Amino acid sequence: MSGRLAVVGLGPGDARWLTAEAEAELACAQALYGYLHYLDRVPVRLGQARHPSDNREEDARAAAALRHAAQGAQVALVSGGDPGVFAMAAAVCAQIEAGPAVWRSIEVAIVPGVTAMLAVAARAGAPLGQDFCALSLSDNLKPWDLIERRLDAAAGAGFAIALYNPVSRSRPWQLGAAFERLRRQLPATTPVVVGRAIGRGDEDVTITTLADTNAVTADMATLVIVGSAQTRVIPRPGRCSLVYAPRLTETVRA
Amino acid sequence: MSGRLAVVGLGPGDARWLTAEAEAELACAQALYGYLHYLDRVPVRLGQARHPSDNREEDARAAAALRHAAQGAQVALVSGGDPGVFAMAAAVCAQIEAGPAVWRSIEVAIVPGVTAMLAVAARAGAPLGQDFCALSLSDNLKPWDLIERRLDAAAGAGFAIALYNPVSRSRPWQLGAAFERLRRQLPATTPVVVGRAIGRGDEDVTITTLADTNAVTADMATLVIVGSAQTRVIPRPGRCSLVYAPRLTETVRA
């Protein structure tokens, strides 16, 4: 009996961002695994086992899902956003590499989704419309000086920067330190987009500048986009400003 | 009468990657605009006007869609992948900034989608599972030396790199030059994923190394992901290898 593991991206908070493929994978799975708050977003179906787990248990969750699939089951492991961006797909690969040889013969399907930075960018205009990078501010598994070097490299070369995992209870200072670092290289007027709980009822999007980021409050549901020196803001009467990266890069200051 | 412009991401080739929100926007639009091959992917609906245009006409297409919305229509402008990543959302913002003041009062909704790099990454494993950047190799609107500086910065800092627009009929040498540039900084064994026509019937995914990229053939439907020195490849008997970025970044060589 041949099992199968689908690693399914749910997209950000809003169910309207689920793809048809993800919907189909969730419907046909025999067992569901995932961080409990992501699993809560999947409708309960009769005959489908649900295995919620806590936030910090990525490796154990991936291993449990693989073990179940190796027994011949059709398993779906859900992930917020896109499973390939700071999420479960890499954890599954790491477990396959480290685990029993039989796990390498399990059929694995990664089901892509809308990752948070795309949803936040969409709310603001097109701040990721030109070259950009995505950087996690979590220094749980990489040293902070590497994060600083990456911030320097990205800002210095003119990439817009999407900051994932800006803050957690155990990492309260990293976002402020990142803004401070970026202010060394980028103009004070550089636009910054702060998106919180995108796609949920309490969604909030704030457009500010690098100079004013001291006032930014963030939590685990926050994603931050820092523009480049090229990024433009269009004020609109009675509407939110639009933030975008122009296609024509005129100066080569970067 | 108040018009509305939705800039809708169709995702890569496969209709299963359309989100529910994009589907709803396409269904309720009075008029559709888009590059003709993207419009071909949208089912024909009675009473819905279709305005296909050629590939190189982004600005004119965005302006036409805004003009139509300013007349009070519900307009959808379709984009491949995600409209915010090297696609139509930035063109729309640029037209709003440059155009008549009344365009700033049009309701604009950007509808995010699965961008090509996420779909290619999903096919390969999780090559974008840690810090990464997205870089267009088109030097139509930015100088080539800026692209080289960005390649250097990204590779030097240990980002995985997704290369959009690697090749076109008028830009035959840029991808080869980019690989050559990256070979200066990255090990010859660095994994490279070449995805072509992802989600279409003729989809092809090739996993190779930076040393072997001379043999890579690419076209306008190709997206390339270059790993970092950390990227790992897991061979699997009878299955494609998995390529992924491990979460634990042990060395700070970057």
Coordinates of C-alpha atoms in Angstrom, one line a residue:
Chain A
M1 CA 0.0 0.0 0.0
S2 CA 1.5 3.3 -1.0
G3 CA 1.0 6.3 1.1
R4 CA 1.1 9.9 0.1
L5 CA 1.9 13.2 1.9
A6 CA 0.5 16.5 0.6
V7 CA 2.0 19.6 2.2
V8 CA -0.8 22.1 1.7
G9 CA -0.6 25.9 1.7
L10 CA -3.7 27.4 3.1
G11 CA -2.7 31.0 2.1
P12 CA -3.0 33.8 4.6
G13 CA -6.1 34.1 6.9
D14 CA -8.8 34.5 4.3
A15 CA -10.4 31.3 2.9
R16 CA -10.9 33.1 -0.4
W17 CA -7.1 32.8 -0.9
L18 CA -7.2 29.0 -0.9
T19 CA -6.4 27.5 -4.3
A20 CA -8.6 24.9 -6.0
E21 CA -5.8 22.4 -5.7
A22 CA -5.4 22.9 -1.9
E23 CA -9.2 22.6 -1.5
A24 CA -9.1 19.2 -3.3
E25 CA -6.2 17.9 -1.3
L26 CA -7.9 18.8 2.0
A27 CA -11.1 17.1 0.9
C28 CA -9.5 13.8 -0.1
A29 CA -7.0 13.3 2.8
Q30 CA -7.6 10.6 5.4
A31 CA -5.6 12.4 8.1
L32 CA -4.8 16.0 8.7
Y33 CA -1.7 17.3 10.5
G34 CA -0.9 20.9 11.3
Y35 CA -0.3 23.7 13.8
L36 CA -3.6 23.9 15.7
H37 CA -4.6 27.4 14.6
Y38 CA -4.1 26.4 10.9
L39 CA -6.0 23.2 11.3
D40 CA -8.9 25.2 12.8
R41 CA -9.2 26.8 9.4
V42 CA -9.9 23.5 7.7
P43 CA -13.6 22.4 7.8
V44 CA -14.3 19.2 9.8
R45 CA -15.1 16.2 7.5
L46 CA -16.5 12.9 8.6
G47 CA -14.0 10.1 8.7
Q48 CA -11.0 12.4 8.6
A49 CA -8.5 12.2 11.5
R50 CA -7.2 15.5 12.8
H51 CA -3.8 15.8 14.5
P52 CA -3.3 19.4 15.7
S53 CA 0.1 20.3 17.3
D54 CA 1.7 23.2 18.9
N55 CA 3.6 26.0 17.1
R56 CA 7.1 25.0 17.9
E57 CA 6.9 21.4 16.9
E58 CA 7.6 21.5 13.2
D59 CA 10.1 18.6 13.2
A60 CA 7.9 16.3 15.3
R61 CA 4.8 17.2 13.2
A62 CA 6.6 16.6 9.9
A63 CA 7.9 13.2 11.3
A64 CA 4.5 12.2 12.5
A65 CA 2.9 13.0 9.1
L66 CA 5.6 11.0 7.3
R67 CA 5.2 8.1 9.6
H68 CA 1.5 8.0 9.0
A69 CA 2.0 8.3 5.2
A70 CA 4.6 5.5 5.3
Q71 CA 1.8 3.2 6.7
G72 CA -0.1 3.7 3.5
A73 CA -2.4 6.6 4.4
Q74 CA -3.3 9.7 2.4
V75 CA -2.0 12.5 4.7
A76 CA -2.3 16.2 4.4
L77 CA 0.0 18.4 6.4
V78 CA -1.3 22.0 6.4
S79 CA 0.8 25.1 6.4
G80 CA -0.2 28.8 6.6
G81 CA 0.6 30.8 3.5
D82 CA 2.8 28.9 1.1
P83 CA 4.4 25.7 2.6
G84 CA 7.7 26.5 0.8
V85 CA 8.3 29.9 2.4
F86 CA 9.5 29.7 6.1
A87 CA 7.0 26.9 6.6
M88 CA 6.5 23.1 6.6
A89 CA 7.9 22.0 3.3
A90 CA 11.5 22.4 4.4
A91 CA 10.8 20.7 7.7
V92 CA 9.4 17.7 5.8
C93 CA 12.4 17.5 3.5
A94 CA 14.8 17.7 6.5
Q95 CA 12.9 14.8 8.1
I96 CA 13.0 12.8 4.9
E97 CA 16.8 13.3 4.7
A98 CA 17.3 12.3 8.3
G99 CA 14.7 9.7 8.7
P100 CA 14.4 6.0 7.7
A101 CA 15.1 5.1 4.1
V102 CA 11.5 4.1 3.5
W103 CA 10.4 7.7 3.8
R104 CA 12.3 8.5 0.6
S105 CA 9.8 6.3 -1.3
I106 CA 6.7 8.2 0.0
E107 CA 5.0 10.3 -2.7
V108 CA 5.3 13.9 -1.5
A109 CA 3.2 16.7 -3.1
I110 CA 3.9 20.2 -2.1
V111 CA 0.8 22.3 -2.8
P112 CA 1.8 26.0 -3.2
G113 CA -0.3 28.9 -1.8
V114 CA -0.4 32.6 -1.5
T115 CA 2.4 33.6 0.9
A116 CA 1.9 36.4 3.4
M117 CA 4.1 39.0 1.6
L118 CA 2.1 38.7 -1.6
A119 CA -1.2 39.4 0.3
V120 CA 0.3 42.3 2.2
A121 CA 1.8 43.7 -1.0
A122 CA -1.6 43.4 -2.7
R123 CA -3.2 45.5 0.0
A124 CA -0.7 48.2 -0.4
G125 CA -0.2 48.3 -4.2
A126 CA 2.9 46.8 -5.6
P127 CA 5.8 47.3 -3.2
L128 CA 7.3 43.9 -4.4
G129 CA 6.8 44.8 -8.1
Q130 CA 10.6 44.8 -8.7
D131 CA 13.5 42.9 -7.3
F132 CA 12.9 41.9 -3.7
C133 CA 14.0 39.5 -1.0
A134 CA 12.3 37.7 1.8
L135 CA 14.1 37.4 5.1
S136 CA 13.1 35.9 8.4
L137 CA 14.1 37.9 11.5
S138 CA 14.0 34.8 13.6
D139 CA 17.4 34.2 15.1
N140 CA 16.4 30.9 16.7
L141 CA 18.3 28.9 14.0
K142 CA 20.7 31.4 12.5
P143 CA 23.0 33.9 14.1
W144 CA 21.8 37.6 14.3
D145 CA 25.0 38.8 12.6
L146 CA 24.1 36.8 9.5
I147 CA 20.6 38.5 9.5
E148 CA 22.4 41.9 9.7
R149 CA 24.7 41.0 6.8
R150 CA 21.6 40.0 4.8
L151 CA 19.8 43.2 5.7
D152 CA 22.9 45.2 4.6
A153 CA 23.3 43.3 1.4
A154 CA 19.6 43.5 0.4
A155 CA 19.3 47.2 1.2
G156 CA 22.6 48.1 -0.3
A157 CA 21.7 46.4 -3.6
G158 CA 18.3 48.1 -3.8
F159 CA 16.0 45.1 -3.1
A160 CA 12.7 45.7 -1.4
I161 CA 12.7 43.5 1.7
A162 CA 9.8 41.4 3.1
L163 CA 10.4 40.7 6.8
Y164 CA 8.9 37.4 8.0
N165 CA 8.7 36.5 11.7
P166 CA 9.5 40.1 12.8
V167 CA 8.6 39.5 16.4
S168 CA 7.6 36.8 18.9
R169 CA 7.3 36.7 22.7
S170 CA 10.8 35.4 23.0
R171 CA 12.2 37.8 20.3
P172 CA 11.0 41.3 21.2
W173 CA 13.9 43.4 19.9
Q174 CA 14.8 42.0 16.5
L175 CA 12.4 44.2 14.4
G176 CA 13.6 47.4 16.0
A177 CA 17.2 46.4 15.5
A178 CA 16.5 45.5 11.8
F179 CA 14.9 49.0 11.2
E180 CA 17.9 50.6 12.9
R181 CA 20.3 48.6 10.7
L182 CA 18.3 49.5 7.5
R183 CA 18.4 53.2 8.4
R184 CA 22.1 53.2 8.0
Q185 CA 21.7 52.5 4.3
L186 CA 18.2 53.6 3.2
P187 CA 16.8 57.2 3.1
A188 CA 14.6 58.1 6.1
T189 CA 11.7 58.5 3.6
T190 CA 11.8 54.9 2.5
P191 CA 8.2 53.6 2.5
V192 CA 7.4 50.8 5.0
V193 CA 4.2 48.7 4.8
V194 CA 3.2 46.9 8.0
G195 CA 0.5 44.3 7.5
R196 CA -1.2 42.5 10.4
A197 CA -3.6 39.6 10.4
I198 CA -4.1 40.0 6.6
G199 CA -7.3 38.4 5.4
R200 CA -8.7 38.1 8.9
G201 CA -11.5 40.2 10.4
D202 CA -9.0 42.3 12.4
E203 CA -6.7 43.0 9.4
D204 CA -4.7 46.2 9.6
V205 CA -2.3 47.7 7.0
T206 CA -0.2 50.7 7.9
I207 CA 1.9 52.7 5.5
T208 CA 4.8 54.6 7.2
T209 CA 8.4 55.5 6.6
L210 CA 11.7 54.1 7.8
A211 CA 12.1 57.3 9.9
D212 CA 8.8 56.6 11.7
T213 CA 9.2 52.9 12.4
N214 CA 9.8 53.5 16.1
A215 CA 6.0 53.7 16.4
V216 CA 5.5 50.3 14.7
T217 CA 3.9 47.6 16.8
A218 CA 4.1 44.1 15.5
D219 CA 3.3 40.6 16.6
M220 CA 3.5 37.1 15.2
A221 CA 0.8 37.8 12.7
T222 CA 2.7 40.8 11.3
L223 CA 4.6 41.0 8.0
V224 CA 6.7 44.0 7.2
I225 CA 7.7 45.2 3.7
V226 CA 10.5 47.8 3.6
G227 CA 10.8 49.5 0.2
S228 CA 14.0 50.6 -1.6
A229 CA 15.1 54.1 -2.4
Q230 CA 13.1 53.8 -5.6
T231 CA 9.8 52.9 -4.0
R232 CA 7.0 55.5 -4.6
V233 CA 3.9 56.4 -2.6
I234 CA 0.8 57.8 -4.4
P235 CA -1.6 59.7 -2.1
R236 CA -5.3 59.2 -3.0
P237 CA -8.1 61.4 -1.7
G238 CA -10.4 59.3 0.5
R239 CA -8.5 56.1 -0.2
C240 CA -5.4 54.5 1.2
S241 CA -2.1 55.5 -0.5
L242 CA -0.6 53.1 -3.0
V243 CA 3.0 52.0 -2.5
Y244 CA 4.8 50.6 -5.5
A245 CA 8.1 49.8 -7.1
P246 CA 8.5 51.5 -10.5
R247 CA 9.7 49.3 -13.3
L248 CA 12.1 51.9 -14.7
T249 CA 15.2 51.9 -12.4
E250 CA 16.7 55.3 -13.3
T251 CA 19.5 55.7 -10.9
V252 CA 22.2 53.1 -10.2
R253 CA 22.9 54.3 -6.8
A254 CA 22.1 50.9 -5.3
Chain B
M1 CA -21.3 55.8 -11.0
S2 CA -18.2 54.4 -9.3
G3 CA -16.0 52.0 -11.2
R4 CA -13.7 49.4 -9.9
L5 CA -10.5 47.8 -11.2
A6 CA -9.5 44.3 -9.9
V7 CA -5.9 43.3 -10.9
V8 CA -6.3 39.5 -10.7
G9 CA -3.5 36.9 -10.4
L10 CA -4.3 33.7 -12.3
G11 CA -1.4 31.8 -10.8
P12 CA 1.0 29.8 -13.1
G13 CA -0.4 27.7 -15.9
D14 CA -2.6 25.3 -14.0
A15 CA -6.2 26.4 -13.3
R16 CA -6.1 24.5 -10.0
W17 CA -3.8 27.2 -8.7
L18 CA -6.5 29.9 -9.1
T19 CA -7.8 31.2 -5.8
A20 CA -11.4 31.4 -4.9
E21 CA -11.2 35.2 -4.7
A22 CA -9.7 35.4 -8.2
E23 CA -12.4 33.1 -9.5
A24 CA -15.1 35.3 -8.0
E25 CA -13.5 38.5 -9.4
L26 CA -13.3 37.0 -12.9
A27 CA -17.0 35.9 -12.7
C28 CA -18.4 39.3 -11.8
A29 CA -16.3 41.6 -14.1
Q30 CA -18.0 43.5 -16.9
A31 CA -14.8 43.7 -18.9
L32 CA -11.6 41.8 -19.0
Y33 CA -8.2 43.1 -20.0
G34 CA -4.9 41.2 -20.2
Y35 CA -2.1 39.7 -22.2
L36 CA -3.9 37.6 -24.8
H37 CA -2.4 34.2 -23.6
Y38 CA -3.5 34.9 -20.1
L39 CA -7.0 36.0 -21.2
D40 CA -7.2 32.7 -23.1
R41 CA -7.1 31.0 -19.7
V42 CA -10.3 32.7 -18.5
P43 CA -13.6 31.0 -19.5
V44 CA -15.7 33.0 -21.9
R45 CA -18.8 34.4 -20.1
L46 CA -21.9 36.0 -21.8
G47 CA -22.0 39.7 -21.6
Q48 CA -18.4 40.1 -20.6
A49 CA -16.2 42.2 -22.9
R50 CA -12.7 40.9 -23.6
H51 CA -9.8 43.1 -24.5
P52 CA -6.7 41.0 -25.2
S53 CA -3.4 42.8 -25.9
D54 CA 0.1 42.0 -26.8
N55 CA 2.9 41.1 -24.4
R56 CA 4.8 44.3 -24.5
E57 CA 1.9 46.7 -23.9
E58 CA 1.7 46.7 -20.1
D59 CA 1.4 50.5 -19.8
A60 CA -1.2 50.9 -22.5
R61 CA -3.1 47.9 -21.2
A62 CA -3.1 49.3 -17.6
A63 CA -4.2 52.7 -18.9
A64 CA -7.0 51.2 -21.0
A65 CA -8.3 49.3 -18.0
L66 CA -8.2 52.4 -15.8
R67 CA -10.0 54.5 -18.4
H68 CA -12.7 51.9 -18.6
A69 CA -13.1 51.6 -14.8
A70 CA -13.2 55.5 -14.6
Q71 CA -16.3 55.3 -16.8
G72 CA -18.0 53.3 -14.0
A73 CA -17.4 49.8 -15.1
Q74 CA -16.3 46.8 -13.1
V75 CA -13.1 45.9 -14.8
A76 CA -10.7 42.9 -14.2
L77 CA -7.1 43.1 -15.5
V78 CA -5.6 39.6 -15.5
S79 CA -2.0 38.8 -14.8
G80 CA -0.1 35.5 -14.8
G81 CA 1.1 34.3 -11.4
D82 CA 0.8 37.0 -8.8
P83 CA 0.1 40.5 -10.1
G84 CA 2.5 42.1 -7.6
V85 CA 5.6 40.2 -8.7
F86 CA 7.1 41.5 -12.0
A87 CA 3.6 41.9 -13.3
M88 CA 0.6 44.2 -13.8
A89 CA 0.0 45.7 -10.4
A90 CA 3.1 48.0 -10.6
A91 CA 2.1 49.1 -14.1
V92 CA -1.3 50.0 -12.8
C93 CA 0.1 52.0 -10.0
A94 CA 2.5 53.8 -12.3
Q95 CA -0.4 54.7 -14.6
I96 CA -2.4 56.0 -11.6
E97 CA 0.5 58.2 -10.5
A98 CA 1.0 59.6 -14.0
G99 CA -2.6 59.7 -15.2
P100 CA -5.6 62.1 -14.7
A101 CA -6.5 63.0 -11.1
V102 CA -9.8 61.1 -11.4
W103 CA -8.0 57.8 -11.6
R104 CA -6.9 58.2 -8.0
S105 CA -10.5 57.8 -6.9
I106 CA -11.1 54.5 -8.7
E107 CA -11.4 51.6 -6.3
V108 CA -8.4 49.3 -7.0
A109 CA -8.3 45.7 -5.7
I110 CA -5.1 43.7 -6.2
V111 CA -6.0 40.0 -6.0
P112 CA -2.9 38.0 -5.1
G113 CA -2.0 34.7 -6.7
V114 CA 0.6 31.9 -6.6
T115 CA 3.7 33.4 -8.2
A116 CA 5.9 31.2 -10.5
M117 CA 8.8 30.7 -8.1
L118 CA 6.4 29.2 -5.4
A119 CA 5.1 26.7 -7.9
V120 CA 8.6 25.7 -9.2
A121 CA 9.9 25.5 -5.6
A122 CA 6.9 23.2 -4.7
R123 CA 7.8 20.9 -7.5
A124 CA 11.4 20.6 -6.3
G125 CA 10.9 20.4 -2.5
A126 CA 11.7 23.6 -0.6
P127 CA 14.6 25.5 -2.2
L128 CA 13.0 28.8 -1.0
G129 CA 12.5 27.5 2.5
Q130 CA 14.9 30.0 4.0
D131 CA 15.9 33.6 3.1
F132 CA 15.7 34.2 -0.7
C133 CA 15.3 36.9 -3.3
A134 CA 13.5 37.3 -6.5
L135 CA 15.3 39.0 -9.3
S136 CA 14.3 39.8 -12.9
L137 CA 17.0 39.3 -15.5
S138 CA 15.4 41.7 -17.9
D139 CA 17.6 44.6 -18.6
N140 CA 15.1 46.4 -20.7
L141 CA 14.4 48.9 -17.9
K142 CA 17.4 48.6 -15.6
P143 CA 21.1 48.5 -16.4
W144 CA 22.8 45.1 -16.6
D145 CA 25.5 46.2 -14.1
L146 CA 22.8 46.7 -11.5
I147 CA 21.6 43.2 -12.1
E148 CA 25.2 42.0 -11.6
R149 CA 25.5 43.9 -8.4
R150 CA 22.2 42.3 -7.1
L151 CA 23.4 38.8 -8.1
D152 CA 26.7 39.5 -6.2
A153 CA 24.9 40.8 -3.1
A154 CA 22.3 38.0 -3.0
A155 CA 24.8 35.2 -3.5
G156 CA 27.4 36.7 -1.2
A157 CA 24.9 37.0 1.6
G158 CA 23.6 33.4 1.3
F159 CA 20.1 34.1 -0.2
A160 CA 18.6 31.5 -2.5
I161 CA 17.8 33.3 -5.8
A162 CA 14.7 33.0 -8.0
L163 CA 15.4 34.3 -11.5
Y164 CA 12.4 35.7 -13.3
N165 CA 12.4 36.6 -17.1
P166 CA 15.7 34.6 -17.6
V167 CA 15.6 34.7 -21.4
S168 CA 13.6 36.2 -24.2
R169 CA 14.1 36.5 -28.0
S170 CA 15.7 39.9 -27.6
R171 CA 17.7 38.9 -24.5
P172 CA 19.4 35.6 -25.3
W173 CA 22.7 35.9 -23.2
Q174 CA 21.5 37.2 -19.8
L175 CA 20.9 33.9 -18.1
G176 CA 24.3 32.5 -19.1
A177 CA 26.0 35.7 -17.9
A178 CA 24.1 35.4 -14.6
F179 CA 25.2 31.9 -14.0
E180 CA 28.8 32.9 -14.8
R181 CA 28.6 35.7 -12.4
L182 CA 27.1 33.5 -9.7
R183 CA 29.9 30.9 -10.2
R184 CA 32.4 33.5 -8.9
Q185 CA 30.8 33.3 -5.5
L186 CA 29.0 30.1 -5.1
P187 CA 30.3 26.5 -5.0
A188 CA 30.1 24.6 -8.3
T189 CA 27.9 22.1 -6.5
T190 CA 25.2 24.7 -5.7
P191 CA 21.9 23.1 -6.7
V192 CA 19.9 24.8 -9.5
V193 CA 16.3 24.1 -10.3
V194 CA 15.0 24.9 -13.8
G195 CA 11.2 24.9 -14.1
R196 CA 9.6 25.3 -17.5
A197 CA 5.8 25.7 -18.2
I198 CA 5.0 24.8 -14.7
G199 CA 1.4 23.6 -14.3
R200 CA 1.0 23.1 -18.1
G201 CA 0.8 19.9 -20.0
D202 CA 4.4 20.3 -21.1
E203 CA 5.8 21.1 -17.7
D204 CA 9.4 20.2 -17.1
V205 CA 11.5 20.5 -13.9
T206 CA 15.3 19.9 -14.1
I207 CA 17.6 19.7 -11.1
T208 CA 21.2 20.4 -11.8
T209 CA 24.2 22.3 -10.4
L210 CA 25.8 25.6 -11.0
A211 CA 28.7 23.8 -12.7
D212 CA 26.4 22.2 -15.2
T213 CA 24.3 25.2 -16.1
N214 CA 25.9 25.5 -19.5
A215 CA 23.5 22.8 -20.7
V216 CA 20.4 24.7 -19.4
T217 CA 18.0 25.7 -22.0
A218 CA 15.4 28.3 -21.1
D219 CA 12.7 30.4 -22.7
M220 CA 10.1 32.9 -21.6
A221 CA 8.1 30.2 -19.7
T222 CA 11.1 29.3 -17.6
L223 CA 11.9 30.2 -14.0
V224 CA 15.2 29.3 -12.4
I225 CA 16.0 28.9 -8.7
V226 CA 19.7 29.0 -7.7
G227 CA 20.3 27.7 -4.2
S228 CA 22.8 28.9 -1.7
A229 CA 25.9 27.0 -0.3
Q230 CA 23.5 25.6 2.3
T231 CA 21.0 24.1 -0.1
R232 CA 20.7 20.3 0.1
V233 CA 19.6 17.6 -2.4
I234 CA 18.1 14.4 -1.3
P235 CA 18.3 11.5 -3.8
R236 CA 15.2 9.3 -3.8
P237 CA 15.1 5.9 -5.5
G238 CA 12.5 6.0 -8.3
R239 CA 11.5 9.5 -7.6
C240 CA 12.8 13.0 -8.3
S241 CA 15.4 14.3 -5.9
L242 CA 14.2 16.8 -3.3
V243 CA 16.0 20.2 -3.1
Y244 CA 15.6 22.2 0.1
A245 CA 17.1 24.9 2.3
P246 CA 17.7 23.6 5.8
R247 CA 16.5 25.7 8.6
L248 CA 19.6 25.5 10.7
T249 CA 22.2 27.7 9.2
E250 CA 25.4 26.3 10.7
T251 CA 28.1 28.2 8.9
V252 CA 28.3 32.0 8.7
R253 CA 30.5 31.9 5.6
A254 CA 27.9 34.0 3.8

